[in-house]
Amino acid sequence: MKKLSLILTAALFAACAQQPVAQPLLEQLKQTAESGRFYYCHQDDLMYGHSWRLEDADCDFSRSDVFDVCGEYPSMLGYDLGGIELGSDKNLDGNSFRQMRQAAAWLHDKGGIITFSWHPRNPLTGGDAWDVSSDKVVESILPGGEKHDEFMVWLQRAADYIQSYGFPLIFRPWHENSGSWFWWGADLCTPEQFKQLWIMTYDYFVKERGIDNLVWAYSPNGVVDAEKYMLTYPGDEYVDIMGFDYYHGHSANFTEGMRSQMETILPLAKEHGKVMAVCETGSEGIGNPKWWTEELLPSVEGFPVAYVLTWRNAWDRPQHFFGPWKGAACEQDFVEFCNNERTIFVK
Ligand code: BMA
């Protein structure tokens, strides 16, 4: 059983992306990674779980699939901004933006950390984030593009929401860009356009809006080639975390596949003075009941990673789960994972 210990140290002002308010969080992530431990993060935890979800009027956020199984909460929550760009009350998976903020504050008060991803709609076609029918989308939203002004309103809405949190957060925009399943993916824009998109986002948030509570995470998917990883890297000034997304099934052996990612990224993270993290992972439906201790833990063994995020437990798709839940075959194994000395949970 472990308690989350918050280690806040004096700020080290290196040449990196984070702003003063985010600095203690970044230091905490660095020190945690160096200590050999990592935060366990679960996407959409507290909002819903396998076969349950919050009602709109709910303001008690104590239910959690993770807690149901091990009696402790994930030390990190992953939430998604998808839908905020349109001014919606709920995100793309039906979570209320208000409740996400309340639940995040609830876990933050217990020492927890929040990380945001963003699956925004396609600003050119009107489709969703997965609409890759045009390779002109990124171009269209960059300065001078036909959708630039509209897209700046999307950024403004996302910035307003993030600003309403008032405590440090991890922001992981434009993720999995090494694949081509999102409109900002590898085959849909040039590396230069991708970097411009990132820098435009950063400049608007940080320089124009003065948002100083974000730690910025860069997270391509499944890249084992250092040159490819760096091809779309926006620059040290704009990134704090060098992470990656990698799922079970990407290669024949998950553990080896994960380790190859980190063998590529760790030297880069060291060279650039960044923190490494597993920004998204999981095995959909967790076929191996010992996945947590037989596959996930060995995959990060010996690597300094600040956190490991497993994706969501959909409440309406019984096989679409990546975390534990009461009754799942992996229940007991997850308790062992929770009790392992490396993992950090919140009581
Ligand atoms: C995907 C799936 C979708 C979901 C999306 C955004 O991986 O889980 O069902 O809508 O992420 O959260």
Tab-separated table of C-alpha atoms and ligand atoms in Angstrom:
chain	number	residue	atom	x	y	z
A	1	MET	CA	0.000	0.000	0.000
A	2	LYS	CA	1.434	3.291	-0.937
A	3	LYS	CA	0.535	6.837	-0.288
A	4	LEU	CA	1.027	9.517	-2.838
A	5	SER	CA	3.745	11.776	-1.608
A	6	LEU	CA	3.875	15.208	-3.087
A	7	ILE	CA	7.416	16.312	-3.483
A	8	LEU	CA	7.501	19.968	-4.225
A	9	THR	CA	10.975	21.323	-4.609
A	10	ALA	CA	12.512	24.640	-5.442
A	11	ALA	CA	12.068	25.536	-9.067
A	12	LEU	CA	14.880	24.848	-11.457
A	13	PHE	CA	14.499	27.313	-14.240
A	14	ALA	CA	15.908	25.474	-17.213
A	15	ALA	CA	15.193	26.386	-20.814
A	16	CYS	CA	11.994	24.412	-21.209
A	17	ALA	CA	8.373	24.913	-22.031
A	18	GLN	CA	6.710	25.007	-18.658
A	19	GLN	CA	5.602	28.203	-17.045
A	20	PRO	CA	6.120	29.095	-13.370
A	21	VAL	CA	2.790	27.771	-12.051
A	22	ALA	CA	3.374	24.422	-13.783
A	23	GLN	CA	6.975	24.188	-12.602
A	24	PRO	CA	6.358	22.322	-9.309
A	25	LEU	CA	4.278	19.711	-11.159
A	26	LEU	CA	7.040	19.221	-13.698
A	27	GLU	CA	9.618	18.876	-10.934
A	28	GLN	CA	7.376	16.368	-9.191
A	29	LEU	CA	7.073	14.307	-12.382
A	30	LYS	CA	10.839	14.396	-12.911
A	31	GLN	CA	11.616	13.316	-9.381
A	32	THR	CA	9.035	10.569	-9.464
A	33	ALA	CA	10.477	9.152	-12.686
A	34	GLU	CA	13.988	9.333	-11.252
A	35	SER	CA	12.868	7.571	-8.068
A	36	GLY	CA	11.835	4.572	-10.156
A	37	ARG	CA	8.146	4.905	-9.299
A	38	PHE	CA	5.299	6.047	-11.530
A	39	TYR	CA	1.791	7.451	-11.220
A	40	TYR	CA	-1.015	5.208	-12.388
A	41	CYS	CA	-3.466	7.132	-14.570
A	42	HIS	CA	-6.838	5.973	-15.852
A	43	GLN	CA	-8.763	7.711	-18.617
A	44	ASP	CA	-12.226	8.995	-17.627
A	45	ASP	CA	-12.021	7.503	-14.151
A	46	LEU	CA	-14.660	8.977	-11.776
A	47	MET	CA	-16.903	9.863	-14.757
A	48	TYR	CA	-18.045	6.331	-15.518
A	49	GLY	CA	-16.847	2.750	-15.496
A	50	HIS	CA	-17.672	-0.642	-16.882
A	51	SER	CA	-21.522	-0.633	-16.847
A	52	TRP	CA	-22.179	2.566	-14.796
A	53	ARG	CA	-21.972	6.282	-15.348
A	54	LEU	CA	-22.639	9.520	-13.482
A	55	GLU	CA	-26.012	11.205	-13.821
A	56	ASP	CA	-26.023	14.876	-14.803
A	57	ALA	CA	-27.043	15.961	-11.311
A	58	ASP	CA	-24.383	13.908	-9.518
A	59	CYS	CA	-21.804	15.758	-7.499
A	60	ASP	CA	-20.319	12.838	-5.591
A	61	PHE	CA	-17.263	11.618	-7.470
A	62	SER	CA	-16.140	8.843	-5.165
A	63	ARG	CA	-17.113	5.962	-7.435
A	64	SER	CA	-14.278	4.496	-9.467
A	65	ASP	CA	-13.711	1.111	-11.102
A	66	VAL	CA	-10.114	1.266	-9.891
A	67	PHE	CA	-11.153	2.011	-6.311
A	68	ASP	CA	-13.776	-0.757	-6.440
A	69	VAL	CA	-11.016	-3.240	-7.207
A	70	CYS	CA	-8.093	-2.127	-5.027
A	71	GLY	CA	-9.455	0.359	-2.501
A	72	GLU	CA	-7.294	3.169	-3.854
A	73	TYR	CA	-7.806	5.768	-6.562
A	74	PRO	CA	-5.610	6.275	-9.601
A	75	SER	CA	-3.126	9.025	-8.777
A	76	MET	CA	-3.859	10.569	-12.169
A	77	LEU	CA	-6.991	11.169	-14.220
A	78	GLY	CA	-6.971	11.440	-18.009
A	79	TYR	CA	-9.793	13.552	-19.441
A	80	ASP	CA	-10.536	14.591	-23.012
A	81	LEU	CA	-11.448	18.049	-24.294
A	82	GLY	CA	-13.119	16.781	-27.490
A	83	GLY	CA	-16.274	18.879	-27.975
A	84	ILE	CA	-15.084	21.932	-26.031
A	85	GLU	CA	-14.172	23.536	-29.366
A	86	LEU	CA	-17.859	23.664	-30.294
A	87	GLY	CA	-18.878	25.057	-26.936
A	88	SER	CA	-20.624	21.799	-25.953
A	89	ASP	CA	-21.570	20.988	-22.359
A	90	LYS	CA	-20.389	17.412	-22.783
A	91	ASN	CA	-17.332	15.919	-24.393
A	92	LEU	CA	-17.260	13.410	-27.230
A	93	ASP	CA	-17.820	10.504	-24.846
A	94	GLY	CA	-20.698	12.196	-23.022
A	95	ASN	CA	-18.791	13.491	-19.983
A	96	SER	CA	-20.020	16.786	-18.618
A	97	PHE	CA	-17.242	19.380	-18.744
A	98	ARG	CA	-18.524	20.775	-15.448
A	99	GLN	CA	-18.388	17.392	-13.728
A	100	MET	CA	-14.911	16.705	-15.137
A	101	ARG	CA	-13.689	19.916	-13.529
A	102	GLN	CA	-15.370	19.053	-10.221
A	103	ALA	CA	-14.018	15.494	-10.195
A	104	ALA	CA	-10.556	16.728	-11.178
A	105	ALA	CA	-10.583	19.237	-8.301
A	106	TRP	CA	-11.708	16.440	-5.964
A	107	LEU	CA	-8.757	14.223	-6.911
A	108	HIS	CA	-6.378	17.184	-7.062
A	109	ASP	CA	-7.244	17.928	-3.424
A	110	LYS	CA	-6.120	14.410	-2.565
A	111	GLY	CA	-2.789	14.984	-4.335
A	112	GLY	CA	-3.844	13.625	-7.736
A	113	ILE	CA	-2.755	14.913	-11.148
A	114	ILE	CA	-4.874	15.577	-14.246
A	115	THR	CA	-3.865	15.155	-17.885
A	116	PHE	CA	-5.866	16.329	-20.887
A	117	SER	CA	-5.972	14.896	-24.362
A	118	TRP	CA	-8.020	16.480	-27.130
A	119	HIS	CA	-9.927	14.835	-29.982
A	120	PRO	CA	-11.321	17.975	-31.642
A	121	ARG	CA	-13.686	17.822	-34.607
A	122	ASN	CA	-12.294	18.254	-38.104
A	123	PRO	CA	-12.326	22.032	-38.652
A	124	LEU	CA	-12.349	21.788	-42.444
A	125	THR	CA	-14.824	19.000	-43.192
A	126	GLY	CA	-17.024	19.187	-40.103
A	127	GLY	CA	-16.334	15.500	-39.433
A	128	ASP	CA	-14.777	14.091	-36.292
A	129	ALA	CA	-11.112	13.815	-35.257
A	130	TRP	CA	-10.854	10.560	-37.229
A	131	ASP	CA	-12.040	12.146	-40.488
A	132	VAL	CA	-8.941	11.871	-42.657
A	133	SER	CA	-10.715	12.513	-45.952
A	134	SER	CA	-8.673	15.661	-46.603
A	135	ASP	CA	-4.966	16.316	-46.257
A	136	LYS	CA	-5.546	20.056	-46.276
A	137	VAL	CA	-6.968	20.400	-42.767
A	138	VAL	CA	-3.846	21.491	-40.900
A	139	GLU	CA	-2.909	23.809	-43.738
A	140	SER	CA	-6.391	25.355	-43.599
A	141	ILE	CA	-6.108	26.328	-39.932
A	142	LEU	CA	-2.581	27.740	-39.960
A	143	PRO	CA	-2.197	31.530	-40.342
A	144	GLY	CA	-3.448	32.548	-43.781
A	145	GLY	CA	-5.592	29.417	-44.128
A	146	GLU	CA	-9.319	29.592	-44.867
A	147	LYS	CA	-10.267	28.133	-41.460
A	148	HIS	CA	-7.678	29.936	-39.378
A	149	ASP	CA	-10.008	32.442	-37.743
A	150	GLU	CA	-12.620	29.799	-36.912
A	151	PHE	CA	-9.969	27.529	-35.491
A	152	MET	CA	-8.637	30.299	-33.258
A	153	VAL	CA	-12.118	30.407	-31.704
A	154	TRP	CA	-11.783	26.654	-31.023
A	155	LEU	CA	-8.454	27.285	-29.318
A	156	GLN	CA	-10.024	30.110	-27.363
A	157	ARG	CA	-12.762	27.793	-26.030
A	158	ALA	CA	-10.235	25.132	-25.051
A	159	ALA	CA	-8.064	27.776	-23.365
A	160	ASP	CA	-11.048	29.205	-21.449
A	161	TYR	CA	-11.875	25.760	-20.108
A	162	ILE	CA	-8.298	24.945	-19.140
A	163	GLN	CA	-7.938	28.304	-17.478
A	164	SER	CA	-11.013	27.598	-15.352
A	165	TYR	CA	-9.108	24.829	-13.531
A	166	GLY	CA	-6.657	27.092	-11.733
A	167	PHE	CA	-4.133	24.391	-10.858
A	168	PRO	CA	-1.309	22.681	-12.790
A	169	LEU	CA	-2.318	20.199	-15.488
A	170	ILE	CA	-0.645	18.116	-18.156
A	171	PHE	CA	-1.771	18.967	-21.702
A	172	ARG	CA	-1.164	16.479	-24.499
A	173	PRO	CA	-2.498	17.959	-27.732
A	174	TRP	CA	-2.071	16.528	-31.234
A	175	HIS	CA	-1.269	13.046	-29.993
A	176	GLU	CA	-0.489	9.939	-32.051
A	177	ASN	CA	0.537	12.143	-34.950
A	178	SER	CA	2.966	9.512	-36.248
A	179	GLY	CA	-0.066	7.501	-37.328
A	180	SER	CA	-2.558	8.694	-39.922
A	181	TRP	CA	-5.902	8.164	-38.196
A	182	PHE	CA	-6.425	11.751	-36.994
A	183	TRP	CA	-6.643	14.780	-39.285
A	184	TRP	CA	-3.274	16.014	-37.858
A	185	GLY	CA	-1.575	12.658	-38.616
A	186	ALA	CA	1.598	11.893	-40.551
A	187	ASP	CA	0.086	11.505	-44.018
A	188	LEU	CA	-2.276	14.424	-43.556
A	189	CYS	CA	0.214	17.258	-43.078
A	190	THR	CA	3.924	17.895	-43.479
A	191	PRO	CA	6.223	17.743	-40.431
A	192	GLU	CA	6.630	21.499	-40.785
A	193	GLN	CA	2.874	22.072	-40.746
A	194	PHE	CA	2.515	19.827	-37.706
A	195	LYS	CA	5.149	21.795	-35.828
A	196	GLN	CA	3.469	25.041	-36.818
A	197	LEU	CA	0.161	23.710	-35.480
A	198	TRP	CA	1.766	22.819	-32.155
A	199	ILE	CA	3.583	26.134	-31.857
A	200	MET	CA	0.459	28.070	-32.819
A	201	THR	CA	-1.425	26.234	-30.040
A	202	TYR	CA	1.356	26.869	-27.547
A	203	ASP	CA	1.800	30.517	-28.463
A	204	TYR	CA	-1.912	31.186	-28.210
A	205	PHE	CA	-2.253	29.479	-24.822
A	206	VAL	CA	0.957	30.663	-23.223
A	207	LYS	CA	1.916	33.911	-24.888
A	208	GLU	CA	-1.460	35.338	-25.785
A	209	ARG	CA	-3.593	33.992	-22.956
A	210	GLY	CA	-0.904	33.826	-20.278
A	211	ILE	CA	-1.792	30.227	-19.383
A	212	ASP	CA	1.068	29.173	-17.148
A	213	ASN	CA	-0.328	26.063	-15.462
A	214	LEU	CA	0.390	23.559	-18.235
A	215	VAL	CA	3.021	20.889	-18.588
A	216	TRP	CA	3.143	20.062	-22.331
A	217	ALA	CA	3.358	16.429	-23.446
A	218	TYR	CA	4.420	15.271	-26.913
A	219	SER	CA	3.144	11.785	-27.687
A	220	PRO	CA	3.544	10.085	-31.067
A	221	ASN	CA	2.400	6.485	-31.402
A	222	GLY	CA	4.581	3.412	-31.815
A	223	VAL	CA	7.780	5.068	-33.038
A	224	VAL	CA	11.066	3.204	-32.634
A	225	ASP	CA	13.115	5.355	-34.945
A	226	ALA	CA	14.674	8.362	-33.182
A	227	GLU	CA	14.772	10.405	-36.356
A	228	LYS	CA	11.098	9.804	-36.971
A	229	TYR	CA	10.270	10.674	-33.358
A	230	MET	CA	12.105	13.974	-33.729
A	231	LEU	CA	10.762	14.741	-37.195
A	232	THR	CA	7.663	16.421	-35.777
A	233	TYR	CA	9.111	17.427	-32.389
A	234	PRO	CA	8.100	21.061	-31.998
A	235	GLY	CA	11.226	22.080	-30.064
A	236	ASP	CA	12.495	22.136	-26.488
A	237	GLU	CA	10.806	25.439	-25.804
A	238	TYR	CA	7.371	23.918	-26.427
A	239	VAL	CA	7.582	20.489	-24.805
A	240	ASP	CA	8.106	19.207	-21.255
A	241	ILE	CA	7.286	15.519	-21.558
A	242	MET	CA	8.593	13.212	-24.255
A	243	GLY	CA	6.035	10.453	-24.220
A	244	PHE	CA	4.402	7.929	-26.456
A	245	ASP	CA	1.195	5.980	-26.992
A	246	TYR	CA	1.486	2.255	-27.456
A	247	TYR	CA	-1.207	-0.411	-27.261
A	248	HIS	CA	-1.323	-4.150	-26.923
A	249	GLY	CA	-1.615	-5.616	-30.402
A	250	HIS	CA	0.665	-3.058	-32.043
A	251	SER	CA	3.286	-5.790	-32.325
A	252	ALA	CA	3.447	-9.507	-31.555
A	253	ASN	CA	4.970	-8.956	-28.123
A	254	PHE	CA	3.573	-6.048	-26.115
A	255	THR	CA	6.317	-5.980	-23.483
A	256	GLU	CA	9.109	-5.991	-26.046
A	257	GLY	CA	7.291	-3.414	-28.145
A	258	MET	CA	6.953	-1.080	-25.171
A	259	ARG	CA	10.598	-1.504	-24.276
A	260	SER	CA	11.682	-0.647	-27.823
A	261	GLN	CA	9.727	2.617	-27.564
A	262	MET	CA	11.543	3.557	-24.401
A	263	GLU	CA	14.933	2.471	-25.682
A	264	THR	CA	14.409	5.003	-28.468
A	265	ILE	CA	12.898	7.792	-26.372
A	266	LEU	CA	14.966	7.641	-23.173
A	267	PRO	CA	18.230	8.858	-24.768
A	268	LEU	CA	16.291	11.668	-26.465
A	269	ALA	CA	14.584	12.639	-23.213
A	270	LYS	CA	17.963	12.717	-21.469
A	271	GLU	CA	19.566	14.729	-24.235
A	272	HIS	CA	16.758	17.286	-24.244
A	273	GLY	CA	16.246	17.344	-20.469
A	274	LYS	CA	12.649	16.065	-20.666
A	275	VAL	CA	10.560	13.653	-18.630
A	276	MET	CA	9.495	10.361	-20.195
A	277	ALA	CA	5.927	9.025	-19.769
A	278	VAL	CA	3.654	6.330	-21.146
A	279	CYS	CA	0.933	8.728	-22.244
A	280	GLU	CA	-1.520	6.014	-23.388
A	281	THR	CA	-1.481	2.270	-23.301
A	282	GLY	CA	-3.676	-0.731	-22.642
A	283	SER	CA	-4.957	-4.048	-23.821
A	284	GLU	CA	-8.572	-3.761	-24.953
A	285	GLY	CA	-10.669	-6.239	-22.974
A	286	ILE	CA	-7.496	-7.377	-21.092
A	287	GLY	CA	-7.331	-10.900	-22.500
A	288	ASN	CA	-4.478	-11.957	-20.224
A	289	PRO	CA	-5.803	-11.932	-16.621
A	290	LYS	CA	-2.226	-11.294	-15.486
A	291	TRP	CA	-1.612	-8.502	-17.964
A	292	TRP	CA	-0.771	-5.953	-15.240
A	293	THR	CA	2.022	-7.894	-13.615
A	294	GLU	CA	3.134	-10.142	-16.469
A	295	GLU	CA	3.096	-7.653	-19.318
A	296	LEU	CA	2.736	-4.037	-18.192
A	297	LEU	CA	5.091	-4.011	-15.190
A	298	PRO	CA	7.912	-5.839	-17.013
A	299	SER	CA	7.483	-3.468	-19.934
A	300	VAL	CA	8.536	-0.460	-17.841
A	301	GLU	CA	11.030	-2.324	-15.646
A	302	GLY	CA	14.262	-0.339	-15.426
A	303	PHE	CA	12.886	2.683	-17.296
A	304	PRO	CA	12.232	6.027	-15.597
A	305	VAL	CA	8.661	6.911	-16.550
A	306	ALA	CA	6.671	9.532	-14.652
A	307	TYR	CA	3.295	7.952	-15.322
A	308	VAL	CA	1.448	5.220	-17.163
A	309	LEU	CA	-2.044	5.937	-18.487
A	310	THR	CA	-4.404	3.128	-19.410
A	311	TRP	CA	-7.370	4.074	-21.559
A	312	ARG	CA	-11.057	4.173	-20.561
A	313	ASN	CA	-13.568	1.584	-19.351
A	314	ALA	CA	-16.503	2.374	-21.630
A	315	TRP	CA	-19.800	2.073	-19.726
A	316	ASP	CA	-21.751	1.105	-22.861
A	317	ARG	CA	-19.328	-1.259	-24.645
A	318	PRO	CA	-18.627	-4.281	-22.411
A	319	GLN	CA	-15.416	-5.248	-24.214
A	320	HIS	CA	-14.041	-1.718	-24.548
A	321	PHE	CA	-12.144	-1.519	-21.266
A	322	PHE	CA	-8.462	-0.985	-20.516
A	323	GLY	CA	-8.590	-0.620	-16.740
A	324	PRO	CA	-9.763	-3.037	-14.035
A	325	TRP	CA	-13.353	-3.330	-12.766
A	326	LYS	CA	-15.088	-5.395	-10.114
A	327	GLY	CA	-15.735	-8.777	-11.702
A	328	ALA	CA	-13.088	-8.536	-14.434
A	329	ALA	CA	-10.793	-11.535	-14.799
A	330	CYS	CA	-7.757	-9.351	-14.079
A	331	GLU	CA	-9.069	-8.126	-10.717
A	332	GLN	CA	-6.633	-9.952	-8.442
A	333	ASP	CA	-3.709	-9.181	-10.689
A	334	PHE	CA	-4.573	-5.490	-10.576
A	335	VAL	CA	-4.485	-5.593	-6.770
A	336	GLU	CA	-0.936	-6.907	-7.082
A	337	PHE	CA	-0.114	-4.149	-9.530
A	338	CYS	CA	-1.497	-1.610	-7.067
A	339	ASN	CA	0.533	-3.129	-4.222
A	340	ASN	CA	3.727	-3.167	-6.263
A	341	GLU	CA	6.317	-0.780	-4.879
A	342	ARG	CA	6.689	1.071	-8.161
A	343	THR	CA	3.081	2.121	-8.649
A	344	ILE	CA	1.568	5.231	-7.074
A	345	PHE	CA	-2.128	5.450	-6.209
A	346	VAL	CA	-4.166	7.830	-4.079
A	347	LYS	CA	-5.913	6.729	-0.914
B	1	BMA	C1	-11.083	5.939	-28.557
B	1	BMA	C2	-12.289	5.107	-28.168
B	1	BMA	C3	-13.521	5.904	-28.519
B	1	BMA	C4	-13.480	7.286	-27.848
B	1	BMA	C5	-12.189	7.993	-28.168
B	1	BMA	C6	-12.043	9.316	-27.463
B	1	BMA	O1	-9.904	5.279	-28.277
B	1	BMA	O2	-12.270	4.834	-26.786
B	1	BMA	O3	-14.660	5.201	-28.107
B	1	BMA	O4	-14.563	8.053	-28.265
B	1	BMA	O5	-11.101	7.169	-27.836
B	1	BMA	O6	-12.089	9.193	-26.077
